[in-house]
Coordinates of C-alpha atoms and ligand atoms in Angstrom, one line a residue:
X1 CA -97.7 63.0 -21.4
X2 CA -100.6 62.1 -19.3
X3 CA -100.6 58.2 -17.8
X4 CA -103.7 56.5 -20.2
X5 CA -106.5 55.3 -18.1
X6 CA -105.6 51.8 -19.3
X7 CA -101.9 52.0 -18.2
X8 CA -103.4 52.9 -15.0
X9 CA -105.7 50.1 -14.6
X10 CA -103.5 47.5 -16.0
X11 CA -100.7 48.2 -13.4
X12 CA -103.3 48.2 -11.1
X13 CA -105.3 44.4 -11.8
X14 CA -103.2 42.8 -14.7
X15 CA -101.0 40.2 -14.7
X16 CA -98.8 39.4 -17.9
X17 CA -97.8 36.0 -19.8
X18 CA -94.2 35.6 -19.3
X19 CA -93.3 38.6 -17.7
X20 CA -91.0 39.6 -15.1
X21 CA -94.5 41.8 -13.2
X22 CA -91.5 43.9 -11.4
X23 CA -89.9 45.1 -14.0
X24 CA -93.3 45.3 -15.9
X25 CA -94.1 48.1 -13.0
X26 CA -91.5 50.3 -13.2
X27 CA -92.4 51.3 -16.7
X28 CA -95.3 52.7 -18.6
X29 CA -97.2 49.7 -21.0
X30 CA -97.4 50.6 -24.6
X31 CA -100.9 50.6 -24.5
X32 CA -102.2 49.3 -27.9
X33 CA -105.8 50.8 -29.3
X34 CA -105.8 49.9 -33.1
X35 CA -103.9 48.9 -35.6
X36 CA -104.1 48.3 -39.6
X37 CA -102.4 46.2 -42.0
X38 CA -98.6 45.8 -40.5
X39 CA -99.5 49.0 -38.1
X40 CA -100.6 49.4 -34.4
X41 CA -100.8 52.7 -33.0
X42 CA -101.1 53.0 -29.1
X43 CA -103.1 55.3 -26.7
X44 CA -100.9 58.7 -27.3
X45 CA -101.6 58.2 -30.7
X46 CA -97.8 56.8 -32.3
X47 CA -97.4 54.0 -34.5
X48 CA -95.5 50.8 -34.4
X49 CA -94.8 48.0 -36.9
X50 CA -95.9 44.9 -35.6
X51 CA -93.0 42.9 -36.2
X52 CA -94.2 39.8 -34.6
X53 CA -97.5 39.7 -36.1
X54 CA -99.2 39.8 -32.4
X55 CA -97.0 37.0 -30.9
X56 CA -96.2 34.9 -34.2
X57 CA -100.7 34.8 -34.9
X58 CA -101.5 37.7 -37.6
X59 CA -101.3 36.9 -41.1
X60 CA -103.0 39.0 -43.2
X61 CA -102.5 42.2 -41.2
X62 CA -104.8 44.0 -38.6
X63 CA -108.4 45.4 -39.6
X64 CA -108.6 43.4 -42.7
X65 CA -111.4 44.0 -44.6
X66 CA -112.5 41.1 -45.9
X67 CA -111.6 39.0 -42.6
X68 CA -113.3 42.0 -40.6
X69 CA -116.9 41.6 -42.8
X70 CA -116.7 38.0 -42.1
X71 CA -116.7 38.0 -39.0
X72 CA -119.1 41.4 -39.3
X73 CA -121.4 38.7 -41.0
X74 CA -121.0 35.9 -38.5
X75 CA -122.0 38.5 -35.5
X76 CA -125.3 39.4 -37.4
X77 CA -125.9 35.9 -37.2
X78 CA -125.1 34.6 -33.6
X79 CA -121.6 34.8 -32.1
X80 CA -121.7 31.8 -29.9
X81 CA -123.3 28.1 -30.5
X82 CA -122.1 25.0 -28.8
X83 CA -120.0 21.9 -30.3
X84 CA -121.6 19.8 -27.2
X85 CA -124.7 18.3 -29.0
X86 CA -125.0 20.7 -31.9
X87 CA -123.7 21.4 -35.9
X88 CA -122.9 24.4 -37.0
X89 CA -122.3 26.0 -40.5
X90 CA -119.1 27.8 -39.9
X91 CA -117.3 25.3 -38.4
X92 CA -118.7 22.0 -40.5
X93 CA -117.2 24.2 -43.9
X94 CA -114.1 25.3 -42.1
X95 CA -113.8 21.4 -40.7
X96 CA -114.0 20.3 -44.0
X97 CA -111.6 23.0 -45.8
X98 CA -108.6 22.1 -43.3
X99 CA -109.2 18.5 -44.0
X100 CA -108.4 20.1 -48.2
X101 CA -105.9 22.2 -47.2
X102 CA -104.0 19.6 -45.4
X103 CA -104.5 17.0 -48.5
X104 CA -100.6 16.6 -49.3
X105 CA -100.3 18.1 -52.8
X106 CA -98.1 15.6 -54.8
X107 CA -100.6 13.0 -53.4
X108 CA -97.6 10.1 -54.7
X109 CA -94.9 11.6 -53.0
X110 CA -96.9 11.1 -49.9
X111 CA -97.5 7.5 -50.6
X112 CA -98.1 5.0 -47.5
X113 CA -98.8 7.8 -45.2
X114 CA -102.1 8.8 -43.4
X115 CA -104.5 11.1 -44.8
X116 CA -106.2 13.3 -42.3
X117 CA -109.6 13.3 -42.3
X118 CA -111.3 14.5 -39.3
X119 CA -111.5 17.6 -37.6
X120 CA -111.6 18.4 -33.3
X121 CA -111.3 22.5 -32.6
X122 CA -110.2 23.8 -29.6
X123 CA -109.1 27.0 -27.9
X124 CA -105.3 27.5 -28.4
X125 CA -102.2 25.8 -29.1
X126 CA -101.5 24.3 -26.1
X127 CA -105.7 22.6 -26.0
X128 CA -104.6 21.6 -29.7
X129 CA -101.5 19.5 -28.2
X130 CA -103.8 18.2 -25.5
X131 CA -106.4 16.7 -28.0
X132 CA -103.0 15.3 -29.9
X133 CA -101.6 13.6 -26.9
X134 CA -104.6 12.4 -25.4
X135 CA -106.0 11.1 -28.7
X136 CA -102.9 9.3 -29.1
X137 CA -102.9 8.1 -25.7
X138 CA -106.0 6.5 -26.1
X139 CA -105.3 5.3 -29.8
X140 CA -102.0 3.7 -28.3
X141 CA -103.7 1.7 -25.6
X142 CA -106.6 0.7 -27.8
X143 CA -105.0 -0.3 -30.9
X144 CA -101.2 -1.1 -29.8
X145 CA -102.3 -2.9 -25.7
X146 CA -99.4 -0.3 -24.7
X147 CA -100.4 0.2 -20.8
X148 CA -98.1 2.6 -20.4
X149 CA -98.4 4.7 -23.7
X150 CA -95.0 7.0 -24.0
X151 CA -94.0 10.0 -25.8
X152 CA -91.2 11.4 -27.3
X153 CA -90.7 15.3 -27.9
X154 CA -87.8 17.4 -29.2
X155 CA -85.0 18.7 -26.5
X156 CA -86.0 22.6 -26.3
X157 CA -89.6 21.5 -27.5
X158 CA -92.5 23.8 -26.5
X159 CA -95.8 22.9 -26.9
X160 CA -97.8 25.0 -24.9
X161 CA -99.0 25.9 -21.3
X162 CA -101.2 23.3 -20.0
X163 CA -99.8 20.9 -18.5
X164 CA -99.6 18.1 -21.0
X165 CA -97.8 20.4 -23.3
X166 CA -95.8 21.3 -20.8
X167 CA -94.7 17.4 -19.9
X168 CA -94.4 17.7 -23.8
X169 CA -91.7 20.0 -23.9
X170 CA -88.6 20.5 -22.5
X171 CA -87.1 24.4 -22.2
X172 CA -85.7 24.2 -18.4
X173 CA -86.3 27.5 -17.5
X174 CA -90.1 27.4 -18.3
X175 CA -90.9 23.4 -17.2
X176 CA -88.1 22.4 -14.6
X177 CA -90.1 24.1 -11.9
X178 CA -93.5 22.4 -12.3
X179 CA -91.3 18.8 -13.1
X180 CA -93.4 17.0 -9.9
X181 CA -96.6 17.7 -11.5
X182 CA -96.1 16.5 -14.9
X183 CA -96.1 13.2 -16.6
X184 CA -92.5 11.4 -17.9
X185 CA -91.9 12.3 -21.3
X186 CA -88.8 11.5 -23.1
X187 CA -86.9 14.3 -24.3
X188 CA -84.4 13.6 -27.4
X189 CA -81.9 15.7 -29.6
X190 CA -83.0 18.1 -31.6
X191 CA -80.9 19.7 -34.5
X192 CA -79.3 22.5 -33.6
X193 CA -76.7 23.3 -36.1
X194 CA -75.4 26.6 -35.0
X195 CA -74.5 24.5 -31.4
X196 CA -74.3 21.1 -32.5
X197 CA -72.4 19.5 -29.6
X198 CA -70.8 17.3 -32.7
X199 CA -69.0 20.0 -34.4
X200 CA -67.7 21.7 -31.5
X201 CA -64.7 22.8 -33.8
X202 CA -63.5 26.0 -32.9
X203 CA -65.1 28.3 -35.6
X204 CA -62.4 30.5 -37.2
X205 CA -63.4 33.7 -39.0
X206 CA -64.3 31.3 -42.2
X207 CA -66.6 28.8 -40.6
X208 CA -67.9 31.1 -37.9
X209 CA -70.9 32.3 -40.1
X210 CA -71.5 28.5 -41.5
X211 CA -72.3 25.4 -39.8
X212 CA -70.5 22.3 -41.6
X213 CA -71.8 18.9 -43.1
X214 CA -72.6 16.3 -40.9
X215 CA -73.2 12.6 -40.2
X216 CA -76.8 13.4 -38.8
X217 CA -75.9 12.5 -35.5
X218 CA -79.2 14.0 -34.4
X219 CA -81.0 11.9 -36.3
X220 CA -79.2 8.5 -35.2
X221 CA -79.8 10.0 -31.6
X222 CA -83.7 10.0 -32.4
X223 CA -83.3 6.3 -33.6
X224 CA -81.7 5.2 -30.4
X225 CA -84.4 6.8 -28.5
X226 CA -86.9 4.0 -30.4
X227 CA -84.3 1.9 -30.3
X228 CA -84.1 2.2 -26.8
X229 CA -88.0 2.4 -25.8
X230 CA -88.4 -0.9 -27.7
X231 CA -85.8 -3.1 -26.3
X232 CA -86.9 -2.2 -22.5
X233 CA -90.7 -2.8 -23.9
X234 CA -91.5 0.8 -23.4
X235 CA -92.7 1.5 -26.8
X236 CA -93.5 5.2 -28.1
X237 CA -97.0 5.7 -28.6
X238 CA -96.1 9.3 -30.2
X239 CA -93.4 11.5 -31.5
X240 CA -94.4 14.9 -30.9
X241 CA -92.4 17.8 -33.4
X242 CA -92.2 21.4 -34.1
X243 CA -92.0 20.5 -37.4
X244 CA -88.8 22.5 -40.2
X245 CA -88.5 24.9 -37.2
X246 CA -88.3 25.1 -33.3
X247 CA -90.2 27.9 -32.4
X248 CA -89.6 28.9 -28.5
X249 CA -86.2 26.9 -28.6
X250 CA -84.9 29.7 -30.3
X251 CA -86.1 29.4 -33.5
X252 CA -83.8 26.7 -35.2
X253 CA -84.7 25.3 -38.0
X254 CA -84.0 21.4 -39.0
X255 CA -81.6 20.7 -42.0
X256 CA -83.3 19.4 -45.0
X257 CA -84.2 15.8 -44.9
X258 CA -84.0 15.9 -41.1
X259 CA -88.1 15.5 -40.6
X260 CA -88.3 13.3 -43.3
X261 CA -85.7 10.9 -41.6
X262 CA -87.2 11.1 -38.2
X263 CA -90.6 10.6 -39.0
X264 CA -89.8 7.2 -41.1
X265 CA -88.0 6.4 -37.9
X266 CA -91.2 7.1 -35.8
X267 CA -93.6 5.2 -38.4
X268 CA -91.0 2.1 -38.4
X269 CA -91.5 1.7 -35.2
X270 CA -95.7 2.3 -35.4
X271 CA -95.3 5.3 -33.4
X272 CA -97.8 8.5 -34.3
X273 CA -96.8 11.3 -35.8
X274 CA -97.5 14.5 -33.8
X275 CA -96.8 17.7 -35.8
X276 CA -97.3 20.7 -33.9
X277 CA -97.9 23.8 -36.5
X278 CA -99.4 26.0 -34.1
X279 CA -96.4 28.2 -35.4
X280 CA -95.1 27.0 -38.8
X281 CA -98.6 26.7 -40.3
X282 CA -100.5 28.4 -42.9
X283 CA -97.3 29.0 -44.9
X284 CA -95.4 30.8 -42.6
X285 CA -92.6 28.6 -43.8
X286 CA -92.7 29.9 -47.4
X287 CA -93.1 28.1 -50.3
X288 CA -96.7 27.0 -51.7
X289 CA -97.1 24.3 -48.8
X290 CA -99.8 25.7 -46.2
X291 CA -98.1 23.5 -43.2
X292 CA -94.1 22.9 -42.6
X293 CA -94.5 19.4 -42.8
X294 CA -95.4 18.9 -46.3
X295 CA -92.1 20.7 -47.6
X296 CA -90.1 17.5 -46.9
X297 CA -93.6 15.3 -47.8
X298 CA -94.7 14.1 -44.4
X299 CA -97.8 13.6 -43.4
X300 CA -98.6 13.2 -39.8
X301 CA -101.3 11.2 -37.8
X302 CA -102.5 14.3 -35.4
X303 CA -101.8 18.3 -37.1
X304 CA -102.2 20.6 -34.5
X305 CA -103.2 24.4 -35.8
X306 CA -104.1 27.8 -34.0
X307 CA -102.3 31.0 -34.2
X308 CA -103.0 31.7 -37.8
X309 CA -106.1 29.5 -37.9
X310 CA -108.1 32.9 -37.4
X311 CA -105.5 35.0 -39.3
X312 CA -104.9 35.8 -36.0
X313 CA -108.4 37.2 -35.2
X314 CA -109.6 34.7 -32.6
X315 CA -108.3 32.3 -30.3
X316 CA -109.3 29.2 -32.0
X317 CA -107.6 25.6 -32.9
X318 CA -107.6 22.5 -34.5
X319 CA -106.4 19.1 -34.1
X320 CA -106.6 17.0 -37.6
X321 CA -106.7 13.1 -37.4
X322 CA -106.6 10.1 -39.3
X323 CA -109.7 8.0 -40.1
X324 CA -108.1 5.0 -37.8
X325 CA -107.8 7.1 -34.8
X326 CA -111.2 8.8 -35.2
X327 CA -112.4 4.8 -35.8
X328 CA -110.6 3.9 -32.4
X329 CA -113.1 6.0 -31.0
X330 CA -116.3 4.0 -32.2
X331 CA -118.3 2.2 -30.4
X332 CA -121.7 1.2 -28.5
X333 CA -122.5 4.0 -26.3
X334 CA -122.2 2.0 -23.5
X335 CA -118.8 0.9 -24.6
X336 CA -117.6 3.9 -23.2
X337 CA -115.3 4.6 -25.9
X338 CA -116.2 8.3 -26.4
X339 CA -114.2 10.9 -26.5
X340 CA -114.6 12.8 -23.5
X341 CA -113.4 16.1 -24.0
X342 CA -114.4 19.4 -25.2
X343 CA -114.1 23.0 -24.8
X344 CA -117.3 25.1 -24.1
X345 CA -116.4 27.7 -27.0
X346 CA -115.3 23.9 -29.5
X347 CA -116.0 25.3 -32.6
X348 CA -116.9 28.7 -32.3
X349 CA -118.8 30.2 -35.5
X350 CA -117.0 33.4 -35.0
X351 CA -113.8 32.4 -35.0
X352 CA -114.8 29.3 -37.8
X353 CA -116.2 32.0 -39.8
X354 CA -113.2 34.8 -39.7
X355 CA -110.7 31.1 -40.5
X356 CA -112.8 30.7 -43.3
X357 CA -112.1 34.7 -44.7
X358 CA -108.2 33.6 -44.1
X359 CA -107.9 30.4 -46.0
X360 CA -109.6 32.5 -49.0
X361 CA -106.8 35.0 -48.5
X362 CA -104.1 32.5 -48.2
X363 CA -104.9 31.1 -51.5
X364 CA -105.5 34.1 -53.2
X365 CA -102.5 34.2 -55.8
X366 CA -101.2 37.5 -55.8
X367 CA -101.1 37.0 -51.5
X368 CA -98.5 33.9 -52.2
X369 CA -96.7 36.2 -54.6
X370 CA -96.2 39.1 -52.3
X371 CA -95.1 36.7 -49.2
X372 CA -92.4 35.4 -51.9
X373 CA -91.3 39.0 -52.8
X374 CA -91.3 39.7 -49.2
X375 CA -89.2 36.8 -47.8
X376 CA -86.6 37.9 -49.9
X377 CA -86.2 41.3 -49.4
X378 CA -86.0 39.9 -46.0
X379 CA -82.9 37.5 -46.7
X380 CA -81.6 40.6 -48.3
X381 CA -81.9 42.8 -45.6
X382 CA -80.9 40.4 -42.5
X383 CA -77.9 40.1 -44.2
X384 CA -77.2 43.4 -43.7
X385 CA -76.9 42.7 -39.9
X386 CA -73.8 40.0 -40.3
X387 CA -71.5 42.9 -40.1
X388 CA -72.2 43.1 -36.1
X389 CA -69.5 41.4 -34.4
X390 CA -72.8 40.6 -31.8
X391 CA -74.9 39.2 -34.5
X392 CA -73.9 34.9 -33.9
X393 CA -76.4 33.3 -36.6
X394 CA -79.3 34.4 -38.8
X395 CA -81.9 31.9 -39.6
X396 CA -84.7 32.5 -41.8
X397 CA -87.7 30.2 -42.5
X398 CA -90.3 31.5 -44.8
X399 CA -91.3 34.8 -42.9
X400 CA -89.6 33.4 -39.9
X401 CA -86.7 35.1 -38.9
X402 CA -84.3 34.5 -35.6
X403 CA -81.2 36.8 -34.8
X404 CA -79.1 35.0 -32.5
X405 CA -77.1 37.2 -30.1
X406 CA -73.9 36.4 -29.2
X407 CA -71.1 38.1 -26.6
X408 CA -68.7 37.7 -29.7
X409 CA -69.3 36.2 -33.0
X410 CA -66.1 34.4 -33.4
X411 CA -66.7 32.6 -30.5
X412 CA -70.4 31.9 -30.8
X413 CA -70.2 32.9 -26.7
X414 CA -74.2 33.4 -25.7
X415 CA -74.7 36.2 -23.6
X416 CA -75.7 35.0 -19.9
X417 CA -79.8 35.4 -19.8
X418 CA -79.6 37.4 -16.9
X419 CA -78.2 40.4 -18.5
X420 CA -81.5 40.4 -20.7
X421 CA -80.1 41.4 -24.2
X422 CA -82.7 40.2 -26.4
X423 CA -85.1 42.3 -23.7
X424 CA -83.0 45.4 -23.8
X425 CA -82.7 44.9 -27.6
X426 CA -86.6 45.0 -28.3
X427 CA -87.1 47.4 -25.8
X428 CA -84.8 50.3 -28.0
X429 CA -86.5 48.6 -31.0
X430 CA -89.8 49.5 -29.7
X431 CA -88.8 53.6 -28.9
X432 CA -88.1 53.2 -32.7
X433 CA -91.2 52.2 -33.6
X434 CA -90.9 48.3 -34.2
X435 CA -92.3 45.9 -31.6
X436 CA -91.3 42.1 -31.3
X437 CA -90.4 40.3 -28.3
X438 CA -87.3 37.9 -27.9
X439 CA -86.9 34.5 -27.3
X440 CA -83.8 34.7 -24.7
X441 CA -80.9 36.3 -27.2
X442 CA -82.6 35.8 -30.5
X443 CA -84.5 38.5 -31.7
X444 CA -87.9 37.5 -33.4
X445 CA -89.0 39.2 -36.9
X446 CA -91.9 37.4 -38.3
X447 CA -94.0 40.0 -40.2
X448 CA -97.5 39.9 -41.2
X449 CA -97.8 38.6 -44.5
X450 CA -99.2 42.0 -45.2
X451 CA -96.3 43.4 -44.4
X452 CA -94.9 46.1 -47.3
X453 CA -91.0 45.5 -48.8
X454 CA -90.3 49.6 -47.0
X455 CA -91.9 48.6 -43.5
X456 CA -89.7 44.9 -43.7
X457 CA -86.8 47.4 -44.4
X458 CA -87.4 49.4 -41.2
X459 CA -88.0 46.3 -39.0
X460 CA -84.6 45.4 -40.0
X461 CA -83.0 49.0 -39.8
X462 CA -84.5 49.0 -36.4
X463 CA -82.7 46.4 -35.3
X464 CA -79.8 47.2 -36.8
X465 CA -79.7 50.6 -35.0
X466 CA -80.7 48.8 -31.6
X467 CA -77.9 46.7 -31.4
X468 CA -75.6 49.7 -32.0
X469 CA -77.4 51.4 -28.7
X470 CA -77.3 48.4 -27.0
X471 CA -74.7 47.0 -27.9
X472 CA -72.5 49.2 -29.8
X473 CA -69.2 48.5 -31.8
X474 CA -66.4 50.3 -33.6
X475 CA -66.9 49.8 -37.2
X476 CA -64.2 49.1 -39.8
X477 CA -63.5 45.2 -38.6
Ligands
PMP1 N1 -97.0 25.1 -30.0 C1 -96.1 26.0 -30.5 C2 -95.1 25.5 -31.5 C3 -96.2 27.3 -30.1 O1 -95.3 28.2 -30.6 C4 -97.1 27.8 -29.2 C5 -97.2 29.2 -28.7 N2 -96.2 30.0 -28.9 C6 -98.0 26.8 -28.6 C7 -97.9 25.5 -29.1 C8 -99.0 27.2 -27.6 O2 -100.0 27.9 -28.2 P1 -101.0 28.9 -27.3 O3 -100.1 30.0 -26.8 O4 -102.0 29.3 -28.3 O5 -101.5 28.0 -26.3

């Protein structure tokens, strides 16, 4: 089959996120052209199942009609308006309906803790974590006299690109490298029950597919880090957290109870509450709760949204705040206490307008009924895939699924990162018609929530059959 133009012109001028450009090279680029519901279809005309809903943003699939005439709408209106000295009417309503979304339901339960009330939009995810951290910077020195304001993120944390979401998170093999030009953050255990360095008992056949009750030693290990900070006078102006579930780390999710504790830790020691949902929000976590948070009732100071903001239509994002950091910002003009930041596309109507289409959807009742119906079948289906002797753990979040690879279950053995299974793996998936990408040697599933109980099946059988090319094994264990 003939090259597509495209392929040709992307080898020739593109440069790809995360990705190895040599071995991009040698191949030919799936193309993509168009793509509805769960379904993209690339330039020789086959379809795929987008199994990781466009890199973890698409919600309510591709081409959606009611998302597509809002922003059909918005465009016959103006595309483009500026934040920087102006109001406008997609992004004052959508403002106003994340501020409601993000009301905490069982307002009692919540009781003591901020409300958010105020809305700054950005770009991305990682401009969402800059707003957070700067914000609280500011707040910290302003409200606490900290000089030296300090944060504290998650071990395996990943927050972004730029680079104070980069000195926000700490994945070695993406930060180490640029460590001279970031800012001292304090990294600090985060759950990781599948590896937890205290149960390092040898997992027998029995235990090998469970992890076993513990002390919350991660937990005491966030509390010495305040301890820690406050005893040398080095308090912690923030906490940042992936909150119920790492994303990039590997996607691990926290035991129950685990935010809940950590973030009374945080507040007991006056520190702000940074909950990164760039991935875990708008119910991606299952359940009725819109944002991962509010399943173990927490609500932080700064919420920071993109990804599915837009339904995954438009780069766009969000940073929520309290009413006391947005009043540590007032002032005189000549106070100087503005502010001063801002993106030139802040707010854009286009992208306010196709957010808007996708909070309708997400609360439309038979939507939360299917994505219930579909996580599931899902837990039904992964199981299927314990039988591989290379399959180590399965974790599933709501429509958030890892598959962690291991040389040899028994063990829990990872496979050196080198040897690029998780790669190798997605690459057979995608000759079968199932795209994802992989987060080292977990696999990624996390479907649209469009996605129909046969097409979850064949993500799953994809894999399945992958793993048996890749890495195949005699049956009959
Ligand atoms: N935070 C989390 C939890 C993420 O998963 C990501 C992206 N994968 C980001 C921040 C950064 O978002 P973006 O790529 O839109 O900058």
């Amino acid at each position: 089959m003939p090259l597509p133009a495209a392929a040709r012109l992307d080898h020739r001028y593109v440069w790809h996120p995360f990705t190895q450009m040599q071995d991009w090279l040698r191949t030919e680029p799936i193309v993509l052209v168009s793509g509805r519901g769960a379904v993209l279809r690339d330039a020789h005309g086959r379809e795929y199942l987008d199994a990781n809903a466009s890199i973890w943003t698409n919600l309510h699939g591709h081409q959606h009609p009611r998302l597509n005439a809002a922003l059909r709408a918005q465009l016959g209106r103006v595309a483009h308006t500026s934040a920087l000295g102006f109001a406008s009417e997609p992004a004052s309503q959508l403002a106003a309906q994340l501020v409601r979304a993000a009301q905490t339901p069982r307002a009692t339960r919540f009781r003591g803790q901020p409300r958010l009330r105020k809305v700054f939009f950005s770009d991305n995810g990682s401009t969402a974590l800059e707003v957070a951290l700067k914000l609280a910077f500011e707040f910290a020195r302003r409200t606490r006299g900290l000089t030296h304001p300090r944060f504290l993120s998650l071990q395996g944390a990943y927050h972004g690109d730029t680079v104070g979401a980069v000195s926000l998170g700490h994945i070695d093999l993406f930060h180490a490298a640029y460590s001279k030009l970031l800012f001292r953050t304090s990294p600090v255990m985060a759950p990781y029950c599948y590896r937890c360095p205290f149960n390092r008992a040898r997992a027998d056949r029995a235990e090998a597919r469970t992890y076993r009750k513990c002390g919350w030693e991660c937990v005491g290990k966030v509390e010495q880090s305040f301890d820690l900070a406050a005893r040398r006078r080095q308090p912690i102006a923030a906490f940042a957290v992936e909150p119920h579930i790492q994303g990039a780390a590997g996607l691990i999710a926290q035991p129950e109870g685990w935010l809940q504790r950590t973030a009374a830790i945080a507040r007991h020691h006056g520190a702000l509450l940074i909950a990164d949902e760039v991935m875990t929000g708008f119910g991606r976590t299952g359940g009725s709760s819109l944002f991962a948070s509010h399943h173990e009732q927490v609500q932080p100071d700064l919420l920071c949204l993109a990804k599915g903001l837009t339904g995954g239509y438009l780069p766009m994002a969000a940073t929520l705040t309290t009413q006391a950091i947005f009043d540590a910002f007032l002032g005189d003009y000549a106070e100087f206490k503005t502010f001063f930041h801002g993106h030139s596309f802040t707010g854009n109507p286009l992208g306010a307008a196709v957010a808007l289409a996708s909070l309708a959807e997400l609360r439309r009742p038979e939507g939360l009924a299917h994505r219930r119906r579909l996580e599931q079948h899902l837990t039904r289906e992964l199981a299927t895939l314990w039988s591989h002797p290379h399959v180590g753990d399965l974790r599933q979040t709501g429509l958030i699924a890892g598959i962690e690879l291991v040389q040899d279950w028994t063990t829990r053995q990872p496979f050196p990162l080198a040897a690029r299974v998780g790669i190798r793996v997605c690459e057979a998936m995608a000759r079968r018609g199932v795209l994802t990408r992989p987060i080292g040697n977990v696999i990624v599933l996390m479907p649209p929530y469009c996605t129909t109980l046969r097409q979850a099946s064949r993500m799953v059988s994809a894999l399945a059959e992958s793993l048996e090319e890749v890495l195949p094994h005699h049956r009959g264990r």
